[in-house]
mmCIF file of C-alpha atoms in Angstrom:
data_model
loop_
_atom_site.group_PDB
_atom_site.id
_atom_site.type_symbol
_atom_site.label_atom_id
_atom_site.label_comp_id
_atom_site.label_asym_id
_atom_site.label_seq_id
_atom_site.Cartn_x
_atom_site.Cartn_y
_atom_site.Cartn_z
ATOM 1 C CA UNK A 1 71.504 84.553 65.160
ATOM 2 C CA UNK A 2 70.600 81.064 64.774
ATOM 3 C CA UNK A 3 66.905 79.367 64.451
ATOM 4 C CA UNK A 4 65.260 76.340 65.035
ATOM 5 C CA UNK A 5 62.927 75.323 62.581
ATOM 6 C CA UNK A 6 60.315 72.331 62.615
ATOM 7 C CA UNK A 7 57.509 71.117 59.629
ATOM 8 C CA UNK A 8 54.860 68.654 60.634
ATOM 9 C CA UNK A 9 51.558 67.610 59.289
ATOM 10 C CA UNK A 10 48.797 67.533 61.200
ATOM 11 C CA UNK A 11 45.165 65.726 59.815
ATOM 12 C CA UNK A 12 42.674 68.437 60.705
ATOM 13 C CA UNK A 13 41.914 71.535 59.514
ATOM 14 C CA UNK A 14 43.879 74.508 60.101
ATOM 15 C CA UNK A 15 40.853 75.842 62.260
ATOM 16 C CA UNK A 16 41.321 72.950 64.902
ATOM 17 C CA UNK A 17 44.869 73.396 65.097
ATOM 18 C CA UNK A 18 44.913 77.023 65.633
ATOM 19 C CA UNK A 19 42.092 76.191 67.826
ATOM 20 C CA UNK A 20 44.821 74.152 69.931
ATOM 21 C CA UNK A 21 47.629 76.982 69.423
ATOM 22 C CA UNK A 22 45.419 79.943 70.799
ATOM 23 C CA UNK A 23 43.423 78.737 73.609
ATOM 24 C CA UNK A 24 44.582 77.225 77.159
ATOM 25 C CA UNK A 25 42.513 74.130 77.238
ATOM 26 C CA UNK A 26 44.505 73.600 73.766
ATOM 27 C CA UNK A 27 48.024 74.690 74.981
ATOM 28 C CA UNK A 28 47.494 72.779 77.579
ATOM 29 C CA UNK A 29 46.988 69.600 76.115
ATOM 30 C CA UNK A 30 50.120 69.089 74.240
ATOM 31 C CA UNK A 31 52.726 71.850 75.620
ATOM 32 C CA UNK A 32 52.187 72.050 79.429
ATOM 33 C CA UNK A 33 49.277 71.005 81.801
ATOM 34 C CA UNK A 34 50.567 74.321 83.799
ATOM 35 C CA UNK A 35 49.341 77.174 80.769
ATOM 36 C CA UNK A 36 47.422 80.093 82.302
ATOM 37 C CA UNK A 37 46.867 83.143 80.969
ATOM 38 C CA UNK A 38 48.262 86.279 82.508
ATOM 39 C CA UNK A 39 46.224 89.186 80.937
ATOM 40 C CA UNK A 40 47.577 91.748 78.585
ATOM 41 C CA UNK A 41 47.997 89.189 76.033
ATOM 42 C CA UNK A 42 50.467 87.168 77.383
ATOM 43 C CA UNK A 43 50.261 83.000 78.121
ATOM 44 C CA UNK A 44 52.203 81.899 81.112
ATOM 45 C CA UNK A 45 53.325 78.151 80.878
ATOM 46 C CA UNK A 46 54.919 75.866 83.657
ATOM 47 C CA UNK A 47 56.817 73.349 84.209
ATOM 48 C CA UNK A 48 57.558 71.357 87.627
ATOM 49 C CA UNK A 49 61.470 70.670 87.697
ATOM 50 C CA UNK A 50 63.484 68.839 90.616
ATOM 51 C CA UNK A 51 64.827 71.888 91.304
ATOM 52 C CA UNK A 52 61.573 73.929 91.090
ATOM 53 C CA UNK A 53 58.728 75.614 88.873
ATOM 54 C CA UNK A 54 60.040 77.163 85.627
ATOM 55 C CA UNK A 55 58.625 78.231 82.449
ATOM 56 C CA UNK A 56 57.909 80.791 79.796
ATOM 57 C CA UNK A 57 55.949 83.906 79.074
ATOM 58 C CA UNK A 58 54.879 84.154 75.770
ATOM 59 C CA UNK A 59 53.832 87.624 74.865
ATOM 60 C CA UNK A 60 51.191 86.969 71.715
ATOM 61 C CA UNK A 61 52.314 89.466 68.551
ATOM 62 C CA UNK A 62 50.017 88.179 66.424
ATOM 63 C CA UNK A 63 47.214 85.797 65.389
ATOM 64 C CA UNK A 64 45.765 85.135 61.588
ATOM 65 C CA UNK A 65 42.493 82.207 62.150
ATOM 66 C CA UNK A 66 43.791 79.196 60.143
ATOM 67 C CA UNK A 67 46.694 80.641 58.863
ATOM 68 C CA UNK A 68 49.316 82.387 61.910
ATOM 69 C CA UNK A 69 50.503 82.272 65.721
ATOM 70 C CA UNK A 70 53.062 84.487 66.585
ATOM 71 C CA UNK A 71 54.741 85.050 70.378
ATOM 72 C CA UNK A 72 57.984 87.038 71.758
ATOM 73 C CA UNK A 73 59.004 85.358 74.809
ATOM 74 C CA UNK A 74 59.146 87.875 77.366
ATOM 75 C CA UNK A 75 60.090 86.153 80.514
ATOM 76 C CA UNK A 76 62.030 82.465 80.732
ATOM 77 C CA UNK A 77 65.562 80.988 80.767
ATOM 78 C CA UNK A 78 67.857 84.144 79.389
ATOM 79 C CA UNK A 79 68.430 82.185 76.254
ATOM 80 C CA UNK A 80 64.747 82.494 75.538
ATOM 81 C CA UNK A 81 64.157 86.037 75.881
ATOM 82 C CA UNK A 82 63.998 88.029 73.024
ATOM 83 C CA UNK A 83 63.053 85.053 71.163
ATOM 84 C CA UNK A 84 59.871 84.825 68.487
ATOM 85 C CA UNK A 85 58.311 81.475 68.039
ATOM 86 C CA UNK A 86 56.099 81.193 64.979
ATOM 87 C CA UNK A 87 53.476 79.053 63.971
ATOM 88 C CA UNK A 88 52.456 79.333 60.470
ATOM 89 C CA UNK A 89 49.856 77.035 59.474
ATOM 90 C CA UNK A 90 48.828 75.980 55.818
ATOM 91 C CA UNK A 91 46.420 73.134 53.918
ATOM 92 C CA UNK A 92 47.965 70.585 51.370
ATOM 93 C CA UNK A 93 46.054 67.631 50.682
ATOM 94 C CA UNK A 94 44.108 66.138 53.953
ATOM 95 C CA UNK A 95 46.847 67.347 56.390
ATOM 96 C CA UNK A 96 47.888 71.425 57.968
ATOM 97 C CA UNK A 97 50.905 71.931 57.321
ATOM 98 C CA UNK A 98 52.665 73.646 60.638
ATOM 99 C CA UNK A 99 55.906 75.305 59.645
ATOM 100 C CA UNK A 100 57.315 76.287 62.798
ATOM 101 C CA UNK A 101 60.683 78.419 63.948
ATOM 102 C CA UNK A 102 61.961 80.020 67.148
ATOM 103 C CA UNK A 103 63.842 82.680 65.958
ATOM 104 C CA UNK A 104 66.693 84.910 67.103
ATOM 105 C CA UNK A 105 69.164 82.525 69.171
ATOM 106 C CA UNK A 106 71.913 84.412 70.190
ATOM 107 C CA UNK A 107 74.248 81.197 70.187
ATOM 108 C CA UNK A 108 74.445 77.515 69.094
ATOM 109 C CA UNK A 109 74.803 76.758 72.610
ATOM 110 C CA UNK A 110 73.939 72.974 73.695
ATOM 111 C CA UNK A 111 70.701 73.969 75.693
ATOM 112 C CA UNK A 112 69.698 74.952 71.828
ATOM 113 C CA UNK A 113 70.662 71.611 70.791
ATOM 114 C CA UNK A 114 67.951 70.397 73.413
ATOM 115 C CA UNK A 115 65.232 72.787 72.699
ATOM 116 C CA UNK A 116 65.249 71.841 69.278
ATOM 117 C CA UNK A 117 64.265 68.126 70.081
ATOM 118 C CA UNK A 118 61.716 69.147 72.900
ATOM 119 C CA UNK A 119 60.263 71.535 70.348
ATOM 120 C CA UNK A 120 60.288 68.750 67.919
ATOM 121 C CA UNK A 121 58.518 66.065 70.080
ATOM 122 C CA UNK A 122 56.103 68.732 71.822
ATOM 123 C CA UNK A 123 54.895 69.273 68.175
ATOM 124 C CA UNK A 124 53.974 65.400 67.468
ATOM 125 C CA UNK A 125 51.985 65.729 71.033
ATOM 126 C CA UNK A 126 50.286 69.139 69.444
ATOM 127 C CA UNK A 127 49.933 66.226 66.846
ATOM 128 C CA UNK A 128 48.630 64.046 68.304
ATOM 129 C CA UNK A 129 46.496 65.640 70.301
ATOM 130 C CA UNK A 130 44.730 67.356 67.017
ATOM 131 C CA UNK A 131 44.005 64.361 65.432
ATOM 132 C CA UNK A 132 43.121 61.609 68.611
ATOM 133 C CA UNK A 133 42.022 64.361 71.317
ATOM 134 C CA UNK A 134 44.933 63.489 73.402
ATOM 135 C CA UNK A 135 48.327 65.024 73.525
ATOM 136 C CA UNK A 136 51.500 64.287 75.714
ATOM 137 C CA UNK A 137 51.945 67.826 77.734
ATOM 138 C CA UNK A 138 54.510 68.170 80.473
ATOM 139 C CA UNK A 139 54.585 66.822 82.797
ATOM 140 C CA UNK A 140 54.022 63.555 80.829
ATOM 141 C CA UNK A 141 55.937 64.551 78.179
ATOM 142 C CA UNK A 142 58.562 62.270 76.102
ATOM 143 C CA UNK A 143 61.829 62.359 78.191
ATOM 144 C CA UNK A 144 64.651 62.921 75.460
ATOM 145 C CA UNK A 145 67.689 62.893 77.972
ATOM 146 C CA UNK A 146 68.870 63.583 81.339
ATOM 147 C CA UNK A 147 67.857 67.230 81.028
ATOM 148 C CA UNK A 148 64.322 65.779 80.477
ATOM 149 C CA UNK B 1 74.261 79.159 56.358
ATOM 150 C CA UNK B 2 71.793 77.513 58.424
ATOM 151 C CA UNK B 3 72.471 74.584 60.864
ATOM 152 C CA UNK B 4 69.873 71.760 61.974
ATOM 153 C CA UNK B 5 71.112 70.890 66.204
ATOM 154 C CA UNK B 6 69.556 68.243 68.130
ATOM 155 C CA UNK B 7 70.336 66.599 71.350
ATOM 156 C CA UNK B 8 69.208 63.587 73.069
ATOM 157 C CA UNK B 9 70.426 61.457 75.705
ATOM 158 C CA UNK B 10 71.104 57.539 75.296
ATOM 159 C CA UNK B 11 70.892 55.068 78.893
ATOM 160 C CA UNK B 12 74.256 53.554 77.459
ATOM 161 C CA UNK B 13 77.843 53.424 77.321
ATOM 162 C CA UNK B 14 79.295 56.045 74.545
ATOM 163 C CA UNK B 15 80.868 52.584 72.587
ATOM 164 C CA UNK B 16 77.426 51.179 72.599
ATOM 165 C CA UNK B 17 76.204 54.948 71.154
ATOM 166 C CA UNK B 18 79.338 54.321 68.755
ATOM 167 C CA UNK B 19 78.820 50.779 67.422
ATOM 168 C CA UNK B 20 75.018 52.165 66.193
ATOM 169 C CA UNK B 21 76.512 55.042 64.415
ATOM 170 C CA UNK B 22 79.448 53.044 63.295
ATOM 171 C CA UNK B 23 78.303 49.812 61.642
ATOM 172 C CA UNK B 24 75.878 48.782 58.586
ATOM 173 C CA UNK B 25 73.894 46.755 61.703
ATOM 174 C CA UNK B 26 73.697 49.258 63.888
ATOM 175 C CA UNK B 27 72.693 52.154 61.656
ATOM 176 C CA UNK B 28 70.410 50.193 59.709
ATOM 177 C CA UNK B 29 68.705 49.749 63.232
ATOM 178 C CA UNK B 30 67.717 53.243 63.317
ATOM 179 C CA UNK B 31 67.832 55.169 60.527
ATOM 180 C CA UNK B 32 67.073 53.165 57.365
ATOM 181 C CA UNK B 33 66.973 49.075 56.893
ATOM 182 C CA UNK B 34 68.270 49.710 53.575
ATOM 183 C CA UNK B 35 72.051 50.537 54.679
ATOM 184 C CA UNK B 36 75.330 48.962 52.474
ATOM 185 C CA UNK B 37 78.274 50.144 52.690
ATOM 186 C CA UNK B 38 79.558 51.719 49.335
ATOM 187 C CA UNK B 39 83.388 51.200 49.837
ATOM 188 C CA UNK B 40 85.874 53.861 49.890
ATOM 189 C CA UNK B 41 84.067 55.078 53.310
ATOM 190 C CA UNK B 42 81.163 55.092 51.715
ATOM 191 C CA UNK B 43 77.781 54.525 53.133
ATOM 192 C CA UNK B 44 74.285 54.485 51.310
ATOM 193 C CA UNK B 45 71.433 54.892 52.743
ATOM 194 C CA UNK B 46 68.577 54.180 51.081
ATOM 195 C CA UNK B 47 64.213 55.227 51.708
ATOM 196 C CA UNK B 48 61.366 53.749 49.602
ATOM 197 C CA UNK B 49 59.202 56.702 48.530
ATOM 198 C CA UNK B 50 56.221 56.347 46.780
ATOM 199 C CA UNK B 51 58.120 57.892 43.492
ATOM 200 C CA UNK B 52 60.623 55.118 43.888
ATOM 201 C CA UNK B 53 63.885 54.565 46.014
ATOM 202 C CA UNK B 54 65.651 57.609 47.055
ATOM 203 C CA UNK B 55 68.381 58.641 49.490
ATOM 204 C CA UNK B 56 71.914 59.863 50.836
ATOM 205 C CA UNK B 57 75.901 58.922 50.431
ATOM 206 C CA UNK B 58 77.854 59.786 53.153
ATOM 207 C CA UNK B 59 81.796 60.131 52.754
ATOM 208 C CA UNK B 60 82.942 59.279 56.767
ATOM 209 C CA UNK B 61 85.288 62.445 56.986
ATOM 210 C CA UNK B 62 86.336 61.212 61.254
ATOM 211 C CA UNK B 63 85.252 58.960 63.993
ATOM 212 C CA UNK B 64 87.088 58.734 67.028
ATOM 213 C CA UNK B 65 85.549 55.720 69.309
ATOM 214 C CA UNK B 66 83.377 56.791 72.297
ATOM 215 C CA UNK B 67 83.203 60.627 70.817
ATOM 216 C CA UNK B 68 82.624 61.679 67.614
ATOM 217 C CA UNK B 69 81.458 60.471 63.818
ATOM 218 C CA UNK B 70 81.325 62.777 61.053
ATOM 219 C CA UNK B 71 80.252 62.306 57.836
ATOM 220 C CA UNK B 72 79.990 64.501 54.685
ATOM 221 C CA UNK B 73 77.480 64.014 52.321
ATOM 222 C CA UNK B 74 78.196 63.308 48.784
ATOM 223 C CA UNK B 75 74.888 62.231 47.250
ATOM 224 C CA UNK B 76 71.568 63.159 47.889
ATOM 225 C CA UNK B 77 68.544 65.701 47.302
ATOM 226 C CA UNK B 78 70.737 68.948 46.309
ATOM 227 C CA UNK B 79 69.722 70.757 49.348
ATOM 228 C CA UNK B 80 71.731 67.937 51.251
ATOM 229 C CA UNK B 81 75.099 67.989 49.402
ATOM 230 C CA UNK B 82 78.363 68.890 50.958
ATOM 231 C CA UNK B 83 76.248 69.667 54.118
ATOM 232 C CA UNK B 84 78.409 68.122 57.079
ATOM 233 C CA UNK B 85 76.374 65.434 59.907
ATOM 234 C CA UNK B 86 78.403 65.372 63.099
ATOM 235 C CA UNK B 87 77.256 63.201 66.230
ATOM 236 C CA UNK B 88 79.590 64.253 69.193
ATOM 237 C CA UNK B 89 78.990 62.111 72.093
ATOM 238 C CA UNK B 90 79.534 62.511 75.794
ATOM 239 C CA UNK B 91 79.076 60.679 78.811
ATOM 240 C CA UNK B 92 76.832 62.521 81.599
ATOM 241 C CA UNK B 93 75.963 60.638 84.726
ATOM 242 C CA UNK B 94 73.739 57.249 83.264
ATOM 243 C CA UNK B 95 73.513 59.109 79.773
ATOM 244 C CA UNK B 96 75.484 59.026 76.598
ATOM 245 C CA UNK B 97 74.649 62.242 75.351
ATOM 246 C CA UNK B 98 74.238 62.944 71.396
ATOM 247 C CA UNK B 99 74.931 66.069 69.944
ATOM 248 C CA UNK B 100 73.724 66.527 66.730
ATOM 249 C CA UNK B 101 74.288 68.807 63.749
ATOM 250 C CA UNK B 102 73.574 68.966 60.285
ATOM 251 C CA UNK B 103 75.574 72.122 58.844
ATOM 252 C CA UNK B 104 75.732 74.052 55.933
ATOM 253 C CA UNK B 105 72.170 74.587 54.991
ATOM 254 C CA UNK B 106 72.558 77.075 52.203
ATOM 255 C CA UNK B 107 69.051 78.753 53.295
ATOM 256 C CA UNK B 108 66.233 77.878 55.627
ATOM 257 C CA UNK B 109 63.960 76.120 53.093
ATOM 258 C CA UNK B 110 60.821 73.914 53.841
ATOM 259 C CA UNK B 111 62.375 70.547 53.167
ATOM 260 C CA UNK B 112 64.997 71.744 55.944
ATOM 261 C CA UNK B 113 62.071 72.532 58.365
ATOM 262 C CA UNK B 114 61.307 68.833 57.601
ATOM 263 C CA UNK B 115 64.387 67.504 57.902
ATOM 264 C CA UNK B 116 64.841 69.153 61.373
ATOM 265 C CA UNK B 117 61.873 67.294 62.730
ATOM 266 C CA UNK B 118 62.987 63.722 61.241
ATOM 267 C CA UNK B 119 66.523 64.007 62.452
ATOM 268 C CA UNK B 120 64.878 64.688 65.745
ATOM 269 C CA UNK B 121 62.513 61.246 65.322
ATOM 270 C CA UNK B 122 64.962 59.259 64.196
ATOM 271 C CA UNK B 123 67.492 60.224 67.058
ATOM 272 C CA UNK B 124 65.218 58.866 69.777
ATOM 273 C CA UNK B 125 64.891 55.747 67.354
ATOM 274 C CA UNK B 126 68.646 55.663 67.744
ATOM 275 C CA UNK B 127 68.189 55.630 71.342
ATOM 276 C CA UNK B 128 65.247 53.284 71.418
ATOM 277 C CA UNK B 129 67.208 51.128 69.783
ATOM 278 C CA UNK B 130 70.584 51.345 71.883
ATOM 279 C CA UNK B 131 68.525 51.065 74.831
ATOM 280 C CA UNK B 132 65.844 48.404 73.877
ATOM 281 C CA UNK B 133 67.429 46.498 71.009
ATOM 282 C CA UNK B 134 64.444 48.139 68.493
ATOM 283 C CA UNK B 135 64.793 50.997 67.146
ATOM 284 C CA UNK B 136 61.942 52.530 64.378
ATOM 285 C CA UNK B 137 64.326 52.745 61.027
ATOM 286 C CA UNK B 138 62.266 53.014 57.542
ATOM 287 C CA UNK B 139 59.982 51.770 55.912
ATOM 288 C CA UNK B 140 58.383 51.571 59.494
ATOM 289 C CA UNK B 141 59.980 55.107 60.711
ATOM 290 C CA UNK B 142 57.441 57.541 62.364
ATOM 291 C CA UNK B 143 55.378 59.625 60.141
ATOM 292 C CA UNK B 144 55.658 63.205 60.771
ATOM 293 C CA UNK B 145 53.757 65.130 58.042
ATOM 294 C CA UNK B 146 52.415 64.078 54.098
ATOM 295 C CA UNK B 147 55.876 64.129 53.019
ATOM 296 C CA UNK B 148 56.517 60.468 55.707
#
């Protein structure tokens, strides 16, 4: 079982970036223009592909205000299922501290390698998005290689 | 023991990929301005921090041209020492791809979390810089968090 793991700092409080990890109009504005919610607790988000619509269904485990987000994908690439994502958030100084991990990879295997960048620049558009009001969601998000 | 895995995908030639991994000038185009070579296949790379200059030696352990570098490094913050940095490289369609690794974490602490999302920054500065001729190497690397 392998994880990735992420740390950035965002300058807001922890209430407006929980704010933009718990509601659509947030999720939506640095993850994936395409985030719906599908009842029963669980967030649906799209993405157009040249070969189609994919995504992933988060199932939300567990929310603390200010402090935790907590999904289990249930539905996405078979890689992903099974998976928890984590968003634990925290104050020092002027910034929120978001320590994030998807846990539970079964395998190193190179889509891993990718995910760990996209995870990595999706979290300087949550960023962003926090502290200017405007994020970089799919489908104008950074392009990292030929896998997008 | 806990791995850091990135990929990203450079519009380039795996030699051009190479020479920026390879040579003071290239990886002080991405990484760090402050890069010497130590001797004894020895590089030093070297930050500014606001305590004073800190940084990382890395012992070049392989390189084979067009495909892999892989360093071990020898001085650092504790954390980092004897850990192993490998950049395999591949050619796929237009793209170089870069796959990263940082290995031997002994555990998943939060300077790791940070380090996951820097390696991830300063791998699209590698490829910014590969495929623009600027790249965003410190002091002026992107800011991620309260801790640069």
């Amino acid at each position: 079982m392998v994880d990735i793991l992420h740390r950035v700092g965002v300058i807001a409080s922890p209430d407006a970036v929980y704010t933009a990890l718990t509601t659509i109009d947030g999720l939506s504005g640095w993850w994936t223009e395409k985030t719906t919610s599908a009842g029963d607790d669980v967030i649906r988000f799209r993405f157009d592909r040249p070969q189609g619509e994919d995504g992933f269904d988060m199932k939300v485990l567990k929310t603390v205000p200010g402090e935790l987000v907590h999904w289990e994908v249930v539905a996405g690439p078979e890689e992903w299922i099974g998976t928890h994502v984590r968003f634990q958030l925290k104050q020092e100084d002027d910034y929120t501290i978001v320590l994030f991990s998807q846990e539970g990879w079964k395998e190193p295997v190179e889509f891993m390698y990718h995910c760990s960048t996209k995870w990595g620049t999706f979290l300087m558009s949550l960023k962003e998005l926090v502290e200017t009001g405007a994020g970089k969601p799919a489908p104008d998000d950074v392009q990292i290689s030929n896998w997008h």
